[in-house]
Amino acid sequence: TFDLGDLKYEYPHELVPKGQTSTSWLRELTERGVRRRWPGGLTPATRAQVEKELALIAEKKFDSYFLTVHDIVEFARSQHILCQGRGSAANSAVCYALGITELNPEQSNLLFERFISRERNEPPDIDVDFEHDRREEVIQYIFRRYGRGRAALTAVASTYHGSGAMRDVAKVLGLPPDQINALAEAFSRWSDSLPSPERLREYGFDADTPILKRVLALTGELIGFPRHLSQHPGGFVISEHPLETLVPVENAAMADRTIIQWDKDDLDLVGLLKV
C-alpha cells in the first residue's frame, strides 16, 4: 500500500555558502539586515524578538525557505523590478531585516505568532507581489536557479458551478444554443442551487419534461467537480530532488514553464512549502 506520509520532501540547500548551514547563513543575513535597518542598534525588546523568531524558524526547519524568498527578492531588486512582501510576513522582524517586507513590526506592534506559531503546525506563507509586466523575469530566474525538474508552478483547480455545469450538460444532450442561453438565465449567479420549478416556468420551461429533468439531474451531479486545471500566477514549489518523484508534473501551456497538477490544498496536505 502507498501512504502520502511516504513522500519525503526536502527543501533546496544550494543557497547556503560552503562552511555554513542554512541556520547560520540565515542568521548572518539577518544580522546584516539588522545593521542596515537599525543603524542605531536594537532595543532589548527587538533583539529578543529577532532571537525568538530565528530560534522558531530553526526549530521548524524553515531556514531554507526564508533564504529562498530572500534570494528571489534580492534578484528582483538587482534588476530594478518592483516587489513588496505583504500579509502576515509583515509581522516578522526577520522578514523586515532581510528586506522582504518594508513595515517595521517594532513600530506597528504586530504579532509574530500570526505568521509562524509553535502551536499551529502550518508552514509560513510569505506573499511577495512583483511588478506585473516583469513577473515573467522573476519566474524564469527561479527556473534557471533550480531547473525545471526541481521547480514548478502550483495549479489552480477550477470547479463546475451552476450555469456553467448546465451549459456543458445541455450541449452534450443536444439542446440548441438559444435554449441553453435562456435556461442559463434561470440559474442564480450567487448560488449553485438548481432553479425551482416555479422559476423555470418564469423563463418558459416545464420542469417535468424528460430532457429538462435529465439536464438538471446531471447538472446537480456535476456541480463542484473539477472543470479544468490552470496555473497559479506565481506560486512555486521548489525541491532538493526532482519533483516528479513527489508530485505529478506537466509542461504548462506557456513556453518554458512546468506546472504541478496539484493545488495549494493538496500541497499543504503533504507538507510541501510554496514560494
Short mmCIF file of N, CA and C in Angstrom, two decimals, residues 26-159:
data_model
loop_
_atom_site.label_atom_id
_atom_site.label_comp_id
_atom_site.label_asym_id
_atom_site.label_seq_id
_atom_site.Cartn_x
_atom_site.Cartn_y
_atom_site.Cartn_z
N LEU A 26 21.23 32.09 7.51
CA LEU A 26 20.06 32.96 7.72
C LEU A 26 20.36 33.95 8.84
N ARG A 27 21.01 33.49 9.88
CA ARG A 27 21.36 34.40 10.98
C ARG A 27 22.30 35.50 10.48
N GLU A 28 23.31 35.12 9.69
CA GLU A 28 24.26 36.12 9.20
C GLU A 28 23.57 37.16 8.34
N LEU A 29 22.70 36.71 7.43
CA LEU A 29 21.98 37.66 6.58
C LEU A 29 21.05 38.55 7.41
N THR A 30 20.44 37.95 8.42
CA THR A 30 19.56 38.72 9.29
C THR A 30 20.34 39.79 10.04
N GLU A 31 21.52 39.43 10.55
CA GLU A 31 22.33 40.40 11.30
C GLU A 31 22.81 41.53 10.38
N ARG A 32 23.12 41.20 9.13
CA ARG A 32 23.48 42.26 8.18
C ARG A 32 22.29 43.21 8.00
N GLY A 33 21.11 42.62 7.86
CA GLY A 33 19.92 43.43 7.70
C GLY A 33 19.60 44.26 8.93
N VAL A 34 19.86 43.69 10.10
CA VAL A 34 19.63 44.43 11.35
C VAL A 34 20.50 45.69 11.38
N ARG A 35 21.75 45.56 10.96
CA ARG A 35 22.64 46.73 10.97
C ARG A 35 22.17 47.80 9.96
N ARG A 36 21.56 47.33 8.88
CA ARG A 36 21.07 48.29 7.87
C ARG A 36 19.76 48.93 8.31
N ARG A 37 18.86 48.12 8.86
CA ARG A 37 17.53 48.62 9.23
C ARG A 37 17.56 49.43 10.52
N TRP A 38 18.43 49.02 11.44
CA TRP A 38 18.50 49.69 12.75
C TRP A 38 19.94 50.18 12.97
N PRO A 39 20.37 51.20 12.24
CA PRO A 39 21.78 51.65 12.37
C PRO A 39 22.13 52.11 13.77
N GLY A 40 21.14 52.51 14.54
CA GLY A 40 21.41 52.94 15.91
C GLY A 40 21.41 51.80 16.91
N GLY A 41 21.20 50.57 16.43
CA GLY A 41 21.17 49.41 17.31
C GLY A 41 19.75 49.03 17.70
N LEU A 42 19.59 47.79 18.12
CA LEU A 42 18.29 47.27 18.51
C LEU A 42 17.98 47.58 19.97
N THR A 43 16.72 47.79 20.24
CA THR A 43 16.29 47.85 21.64
C THR A 43 16.32 46.44 22.19
N PRO A 44 16.41 46.27 23.50
CA PRO A 44 16.39 44.92 24.07
C PRO A 44 15.17 44.11 23.64
N ALA A 45 14.02 44.78 23.53
CA ALA A 45 12.80 44.07 23.14
C ALA A 45 12.88 43.56 21.71
N THR A 46 13.42 44.38 20.80
CA THR A 46 13.52 43.96 19.40
C THR A 46 14.59 42.89 19.24
N ARG A 47 15.71 42.99 19.97
CA ARG A 47 16.72 41.94 19.92
C ARG A 47 16.14 40.62 20.39
N ALA A 48 15.35 40.66 21.45
CA ALA A 48 14.71 39.44 21.94
C ALA A 48 13.75 38.88 20.90
N GLN A 49 13.06 39.77 20.17
CA GLN A 49 12.12 39.32 19.15
C GLN A 49 12.86 38.65 17.99
N VAL A 50 13.96 39.25 17.55
CA VAL A 50 14.75 38.65 16.47
C VAL A 50 15.25 37.27 16.88
N GLU A 51 15.77 37.14 18.09
CA GLU A 51 16.27 35.86 18.57
C GLU A 51 15.15 34.83 18.67
N LYS A 52 14.01 35.27 19.13
CA LYS A 52 12.85 34.37 19.24
C LYS A 52 12.44 33.86 17.86
N GLU A 53 12.39 34.76 16.88
CA GLU A 53 11.99 34.36 15.53
C GLU A 53 13.00 33.39 14.92
N LEU A 54 14.29 33.71 15.02
CA LEU A 54 15.31 32.84 14.44
C LEU A 54 15.28 31.45 15.09
N ALA A 55 15.06 31.40 16.38
CA ALA A 55 15.00 30.11 17.08
C ALA A 55 13.82 29.28 16.60
N LEU A 56 12.66 29.92 16.42
CA LEU A 56 11.48 29.19 15.98
C LEU A 56 11.61 28.76 14.52
N ILE A 57 12.18 29.62 13.68
CA ILE A 57 12.41 29.27 12.28
C ILE A 57 13.33 28.06 12.19
N ALA A 58 14.39 28.03 13.01
CA ALA A 58 15.31 26.89 13.02
C ALA A 58 14.62 25.63 13.54
N GLU A 59 13.84 25.79 14.60
CA GLU A 59 13.14 24.64 15.18
C GLU A 59 12.19 24.01 14.17
N LYS A 60 11.52 24.84 13.40
CA LYS A 60 10.55 24.36 12.41
C LYS A 60 11.21 23.97 11.08
N LYS A 61 12.54 24.22 10.98
CA LYS A 61 13.31 23.90 9.78
C LYS A 61 12.81 24.68 8.56
N PHE A 62 12.54 25.96 8.77
CA PHE A 62 12.09 26.84 7.69
C PHE A 62 13.21 27.75 7.19
N ASP A 63 14.46 27.53 7.66
CA ASP A 63 15.56 28.42 7.29
C ASP A 63 15.72 28.55 5.78
N SER A 64 15.75 27.41 5.10
CA SER A 64 15.98 27.42 3.65
C SER A 64 14.86 28.12 2.91
N TYR A 65 13.66 28.01 3.42
CA TYR A 65 12.52 28.70 2.81
C TYR A 65 12.74 30.22 2.86
N PHE A 66 13.15 30.72 4.01
CA PHE A 66 13.41 32.16 4.14
C PHE A 66 14.56 32.58 3.23
N LEU A 67 15.59 31.74 3.13
CA LEU A 67 16.72 32.06 2.25
C LEU A 67 16.29 32.14 0.80
N THR A 68 15.38 31.26 0.39
CA THR A 68 14.91 31.27 -0.99
C THR A 68 14.14 32.54 -1.30
N VAL A 69 13.22 32.91 -0.42
CA VAL A 69 12.44 34.13 -0.65
C VAL A 69 13.36 35.35 -0.68
N HIS A 70 14.33 35.37 0.24
CA HIS A 70 15.30 36.47 0.25
C HIS A 70 16.07 36.53 -1.05
N ASP A 71 16.49 35.38 -1.57
CA ASP A 71 17.25 35.33 -2.82
C ASP A 71 16.42 35.86 -3.99
N ILE A 72 15.14 35.48 -4.05
CA ILE A 72 14.27 35.94 -5.13
C ILE A 72 14.06 37.45 -5.06
N VAL A 73 13.84 37.95 -3.86
CA VAL A 73 13.65 39.40 -3.69
C VAL A 73 14.92 40.15 -4.05
N GLU A 74 16.08 39.61 -3.66
CA GLU A 74 17.36 40.26 -4.00
C GLU A 74 17.55 40.30 -5.51
N PHE A 75 17.20 39.21 -6.21
CA PHE A 75 17.30 39.21 -7.67
C PHE A 75 16.42 40.30 -8.26
N ALA A 76 15.16 40.36 -7.82
CA ALA A 76 14.22 41.34 -8.37
C ALA A 76 14.76 42.76 -8.18
N ARG A 77 15.26 43.04 -7.01
CA ARG A 77 15.74 44.40 -6.75
C ARG A 77 17.02 44.70 -7.53
N SER A 78 17.84 43.67 -7.76
CA SER A 78 19.06 43.88 -8.55
C SER A 78 18.72 44.22 -10.00
N GLN A 79 17.53 43.80 -10.44
CA GLN A 79 17.07 44.08 -11.80
C GLN A 79 16.10 45.26 -11.85
N HIS A 80 15.97 45.94 -10.72
CA HIS A 80 15.06 47.09 -10.60
C HIS A 80 13.61 46.70 -10.90
N ILE A 81 13.24 45.50 -10.44
CA ILE A 81 11.86 45.03 -10.55
C ILE A 81 11.17 45.36 -9.23
N LEU A 82 10.10 46.10 -9.29
CA LEU A 82 9.39 46.47 -8.07
C LEU A 82 8.82 45.23 -7.39
N CYS A 83 9.00 45.13 -6.09
CA CYS A 83 8.44 44.00 -5.34
C CYS A 83 8.16 44.43 -3.91
N GLN A 84 7.24 43.72 -3.29
CA GLN A 84 6.84 44.07 -1.93
C GLN A 84 6.25 42.86 -1.23
N GLY A 85 6.80 42.50 -0.07
CA GLY A 85 6.21 41.45 0.74
C GLY A 85 4.99 41.97 1.46
N ARG A 86 4.03 41.10 1.69
CA ARG A 86 2.78 41.53 2.33
C ARG A 86 2.23 40.40 3.19
N GLY A 87 1.04 40.62 3.72
CA GLY A 87 0.38 39.60 4.53
C GLY A 87 1.00 39.49 5.91
N SER A 88 0.85 38.32 6.52
CA SER A 88 1.32 38.14 7.90
C SER A 88 2.84 38.16 8.01
N ALA A 89 3.56 38.06 6.87
CA ALA A 89 5.03 38.17 6.91
C ALA A 89 5.45 39.54 7.41
N ALA A 90 4.58 40.54 7.27
CA ALA A 90 4.89 41.88 7.77
C ALA A 90 4.98 41.91 9.29
N ASN A 91 4.55 40.84 9.95
CA ASN A 91 4.66 40.74 11.41
C ASN A 91 6.04 40.30 11.86
N SER A 92 6.92 39.98 10.92
CA SER A 92 8.21 39.36 11.24
C SER A 92 9.35 40.37 11.19
N ALA A 93 10.11 40.45 12.29
CA ALA A 93 11.31 41.29 12.31
C ALA A 93 12.39 40.72 11.40
N VAL A 94 12.44 39.38 11.27
CA VAL A 94 13.42 38.75 10.38
C VAL A 94 13.13 39.12 8.93
N CYS A 95 11.86 39.04 8.52
CA CYS A 95 11.50 39.43 7.15
C CYS A 95 11.83 40.88 6.89
N TYR A 96 11.63 41.72 7.88
CA TYR A 96 11.96 43.14 7.73
C TYR A 96 13.47 43.33 7.60
N ALA A 97 14.23 42.63 8.41
CA ALA A 97 15.69 42.72 8.34
C ALA A 97 16.22 42.21 7.01
N LEU A 98 15.60 41.17 6.47
CA LEU A 98 16.04 40.58 5.20
C LEU A 98 15.63 41.42 4.00
N GLY A 99 14.80 42.44 4.21
CA GLY A 99 14.36 43.27 3.10
C GLY A 99 13.18 42.70 2.34
N ILE A 100 12.56 41.65 2.88
CA ILE A 100 11.40 41.05 2.22
C ILE A 100 10.18 41.95 2.40
N THR A 101 10.03 42.53 3.57
CA THR A 101 8.93 43.45 3.86
C THR A 101 9.50 44.82 4.21
N GLU A 102 8.64 45.82 4.18
CA GLU A 102 9.09 47.19 4.44
C GLU A 102 8.44 47.81 5.67
N LEU A 103 7.63 47.04 6.37
CA LEU A 103 6.95 47.55 7.55
C LEU A 103 7.69 47.10 8.80
N ASN A 104 8.13 48.05 9.60
CA ASN A 104 8.86 47.74 10.83
C ASN A 104 7.87 47.23 11.88
N PRO A 105 7.89 45.94 12.21
CA PRO A 105 6.92 45.41 13.17
C PRO A 105 7.11 45.98 14.58
N GLU A 106 8.30 46.50 14.85
CA GLU A 106 8.56 47.12 16.15
C GLU A 106 7.67 48.35 16.34
N GLN A 107 7.51 49.12 15.27
CA GLN A 107 6.70 50.34 15.34
C GLN A 107 5.21 50.05 15.26
N SER A 108 4.86 48.94 14.64
CA SER A 108 3.45 48.63 14.43
C SER A 108 2.87 47.71 15.49
N ASN A 109 3.73 47.16 16.34
CA ASN A 109 3.29 46.27 17.42
C ASN A 109 2.48 45.09 16.88
N LEU A 110 3.01 44.46 15.81
CA LEU A 110 2.32 43.33 15.18
C LEU A 110 2.72 42.02 15.84
N LEU A 111 1.85 41.06 15.78
CA LEU A 111 2.04 39.78 16.47
C LEU A 111 2.69 38.76 15.53
N PHE A 112 3.91 38.34 15.87
CA PHE A 112 4.64 37.39 15.03
C PHE A 112 3.92 36.05 14.92
N GLU A 113 3.26 35.63 15.99
CA GLU A 113 2.61 34.31 16.01
C GLU A 113 1.50 34.18 14.98
N ARG A 114 1.05 35.29 14.44
CA ARG A 114 0.07 35.21 13.35
C ARG A 114 0.75 34.71 12.07
N PHE A 115 2.07 34.85 12.01
CA PHE A 115 2.86 34.42 10.86
C PHE A 115 3.36 32.99 11.05
N ILE A 116 4.07 32.75 12.13
CA ILE A 116 4.55 31.40 12.48
C ILE A 116 4.27 31.18 13.96
N SER A 117 3.71 30.02 14.26
CA SER A 117 3.41 29.70 15.65
C SER A 117 3.81 28.27 15.96
N ARG A 118 4.35 28.07 17.14
CA ARG A 118 4.70 26.72 17.57
C ARG A 118 3.44 25.87 17.74
N GLU A 119 2.36 26.50 18.11
CA GLU A 119 1.11 25.77 18.37
C GLU A 119 0.40 25.37 17.08
N ARG A 120 0.62 26.12 15.99
CA ARG A 120 -0.01 25.81 14.72
C ARG A 120 0.98 25.06 13.84
N ASN A 121 0.63 23.87 13.44
CA ASN A 121 1.52 23.08 12.60
C ASN A 121 1.30 23.44 11.13
N GLU A 122 1.60 24.69 10.80
CA GLU A 122 1.40 25.20 9.45
C GLU A 122 2.68 25.86 8.97
N PRO A 123 3.04 25.67 7.70
CA PRO A 123 4.23 26.34 7.17
C PRO A 123 3.96 27.83 7.00
N PRO A 124 5.01 28.65 7.00
CA PRO A 124 4.82 30.08 6.76
C PRO A 124 4.42 30.33 5.32
N ASP A 125 3.77 31.44 5.09
CA ASP A 125 3.35 31.81 3.74
C ASP A 125 3.76 33.26 3.51
N ILE A 126 4.89 33.44 2.83
CA ILE A 126 5.39 34.78 2.55
C ILE A 126 4.90 35.19 1.17
N ASP A 127 3.96 36.10 1.12
CA ASP A 127 3.44 36.60 -0.15
C ASP A 127 4.27 37.79 -0.60
N VAL A 128 4.78 37.72 -1.82
CA VAL A 128 5.55 38.83 -2.39
C VAL A 128 4.92 39.20 -3.73
N ASP A 129 4.54 40.44 -3.87
CA ASP A 129 4.00 40.94 -5.14
C ASP A 129 5.13 41.51 -5.97
N PHE A 130 5.13 41.15 -7.27
CA PHE A 130 6.13 41.67 -8.19
C PHE A 130 5.45 42.50 -9.28
N GLU A 131 6.20 43.42 -9.80
CA GLU A 131 5.72 44.27 -10.89
C GLU A 131 5.13 43.39 -12.00
N HIS A 132 3.87 43.63 -12.35
CA HIS A 132 3.14 42.72 -13.24
C HIS A 132 3.84 42.52 -14.57
N ASP A 133 4.30 43.59 -15.18
CA ASP A 133 4.89 43.49 -16.52
C ASP A 133 6.23 42.78 -16.53
N ARG A 134 6.83 42.57 -15.35
CA ARG A 134 8.15 41.93 -15.30
C ARG A 134 8.14 40.66 -14.45
N ARG A 135 6.95 40.17 -14.14
CA ARG A 135 6.84 38.97 -13.31
C ARG A 135 7.49 37.77 -13.98
N GLU A 136 7.38 37.69 -15.31
CA GLU A 136 7.95 36.54 -16.02
C GLU A 136 9.47 36.46 -15.84
N GLU A 137 10.13 37.60 -15.70
CA GLU A 137 11.58 37.60 -15.46
C GLU A 137 11.90 36.90 -14.14
N VAL A 138 11.08 37.14 -13.14
CA VAL A 138 11.29 36.51 -11.84
C VAL A 138 11.01 35.01 -11.93
N ILE A 139 9.94 34.65 -12.64
CA ILE A 139 9.60 33.23 -12.80
C ILE A 139 10.73 32.48 -13.50
N GLN A 140 11.26 33.06 -14.58
CA GLN A 140 12.32 32.39 -15.31
C GLN A 140 13.62 32.35 -14.51
N TYR A 141 13.84 33.33 -13.64
CA TYR A 141 15.01 33.28 -12.76
C TYR A 141 14.93 32.06 -11.85
N ILE A 142 13.76 31.80 -11.30
CA ILE A 142 13.58 30.64 -10.41
C ILE A 142 13.83 29.34 -11.18
N PHE A 143 13.32 29.26 -12.41
CA PHE A 143 13.56 28.06 -13.21
C PHE A 143 15.04 27.89 -13.53
N ARG A 144 15.73 28.98 -13.82
CA ARG A 144 17.17 28.89 -14.09
C ARG A 144 17.93 28.49 -12.84
N ARG A 145 17.52 29.00 -11.71
CA ARG A 145 18.24 28.78 -10.44
C ARG A 145 18.16 27.32 -10.02
N TYR A 146 16.99 26.72 -10.18
CA TYR A 146 16.77 25.37 -9.65
C TYR A 146 16.55 24.32 -10.73
N GLY A 147 16.28 24.75 -11.95
CA GLY A 147 15.99 23.81 -13.02
C GLY A 147 14.52 23.45 -13.04
N ARG A 148 13.99 23.16 -14.21
CA ARG A 148 12.56 22.86 -14.33
C ARG A 148 12.22 21.50 -13.75
N GLY A 149 13.22 20.67 -13.46
CA GLY A 149 12.94 19.40 -12.81
C GLY A 149 12.72 19.54 -11.32
N ARG A 150 13.16 20.66 -10.75
CA ARG A 150 13.07 20.84 -9.30
C ARG A 150 12.23 22.04 -8.88
N ALA A 151 11.72 22.78 -9.86
CA ALA A 151 10.86 23.93 -9.57
C ALA A 151 9.66 23.88 -10.50
N ALA A 152 8.49 24.17 -9.95
CA ALA A 152 7.27 24.15 -10.77
C ALA A 152 6.22 25.05 -10.14
N LEU A 153 5.39 25.61 -11.00
CA LEU A 153 4.27 26.42 -10.54
C LEU A 153 3.16 25.52 -10.02
N THR A 154 2.45 25.98 -9.01
CA THR A 154 1.32 25.22 -8.50
C THR A 154 0.10 25.43 -9.39
N ALA A 155 -0.86 24.55 -9.27
CA ALA A 155 -2.06 24.60 -10.10
C ALA A 155 -3.21 25.26 -9.35
N VAL A 156 -4.18 25.69 -10.11
CA VAL A 156 -5.45 26.15 -9.58
C VAL A 156 -6.53 25.29 -10.22
N ALA A 157 -7.29 24.59 -9.41
CA ALA A 157 -8.34 23.70 -9.92
C ALA A 157 -9.66 24.46 -9.95
N SER A 158 -10.15 24.75 -11.15
CA SER A 158 -11.45 25.41 -11.30
C SER A 158 -12.54 24.34 -11.30
N THR A 159 -13.62 24.61 -10.58
CA THR A 159 -14.70 23.63 -10.47
C THR A 159 -15.97 24.11 -11.16
#
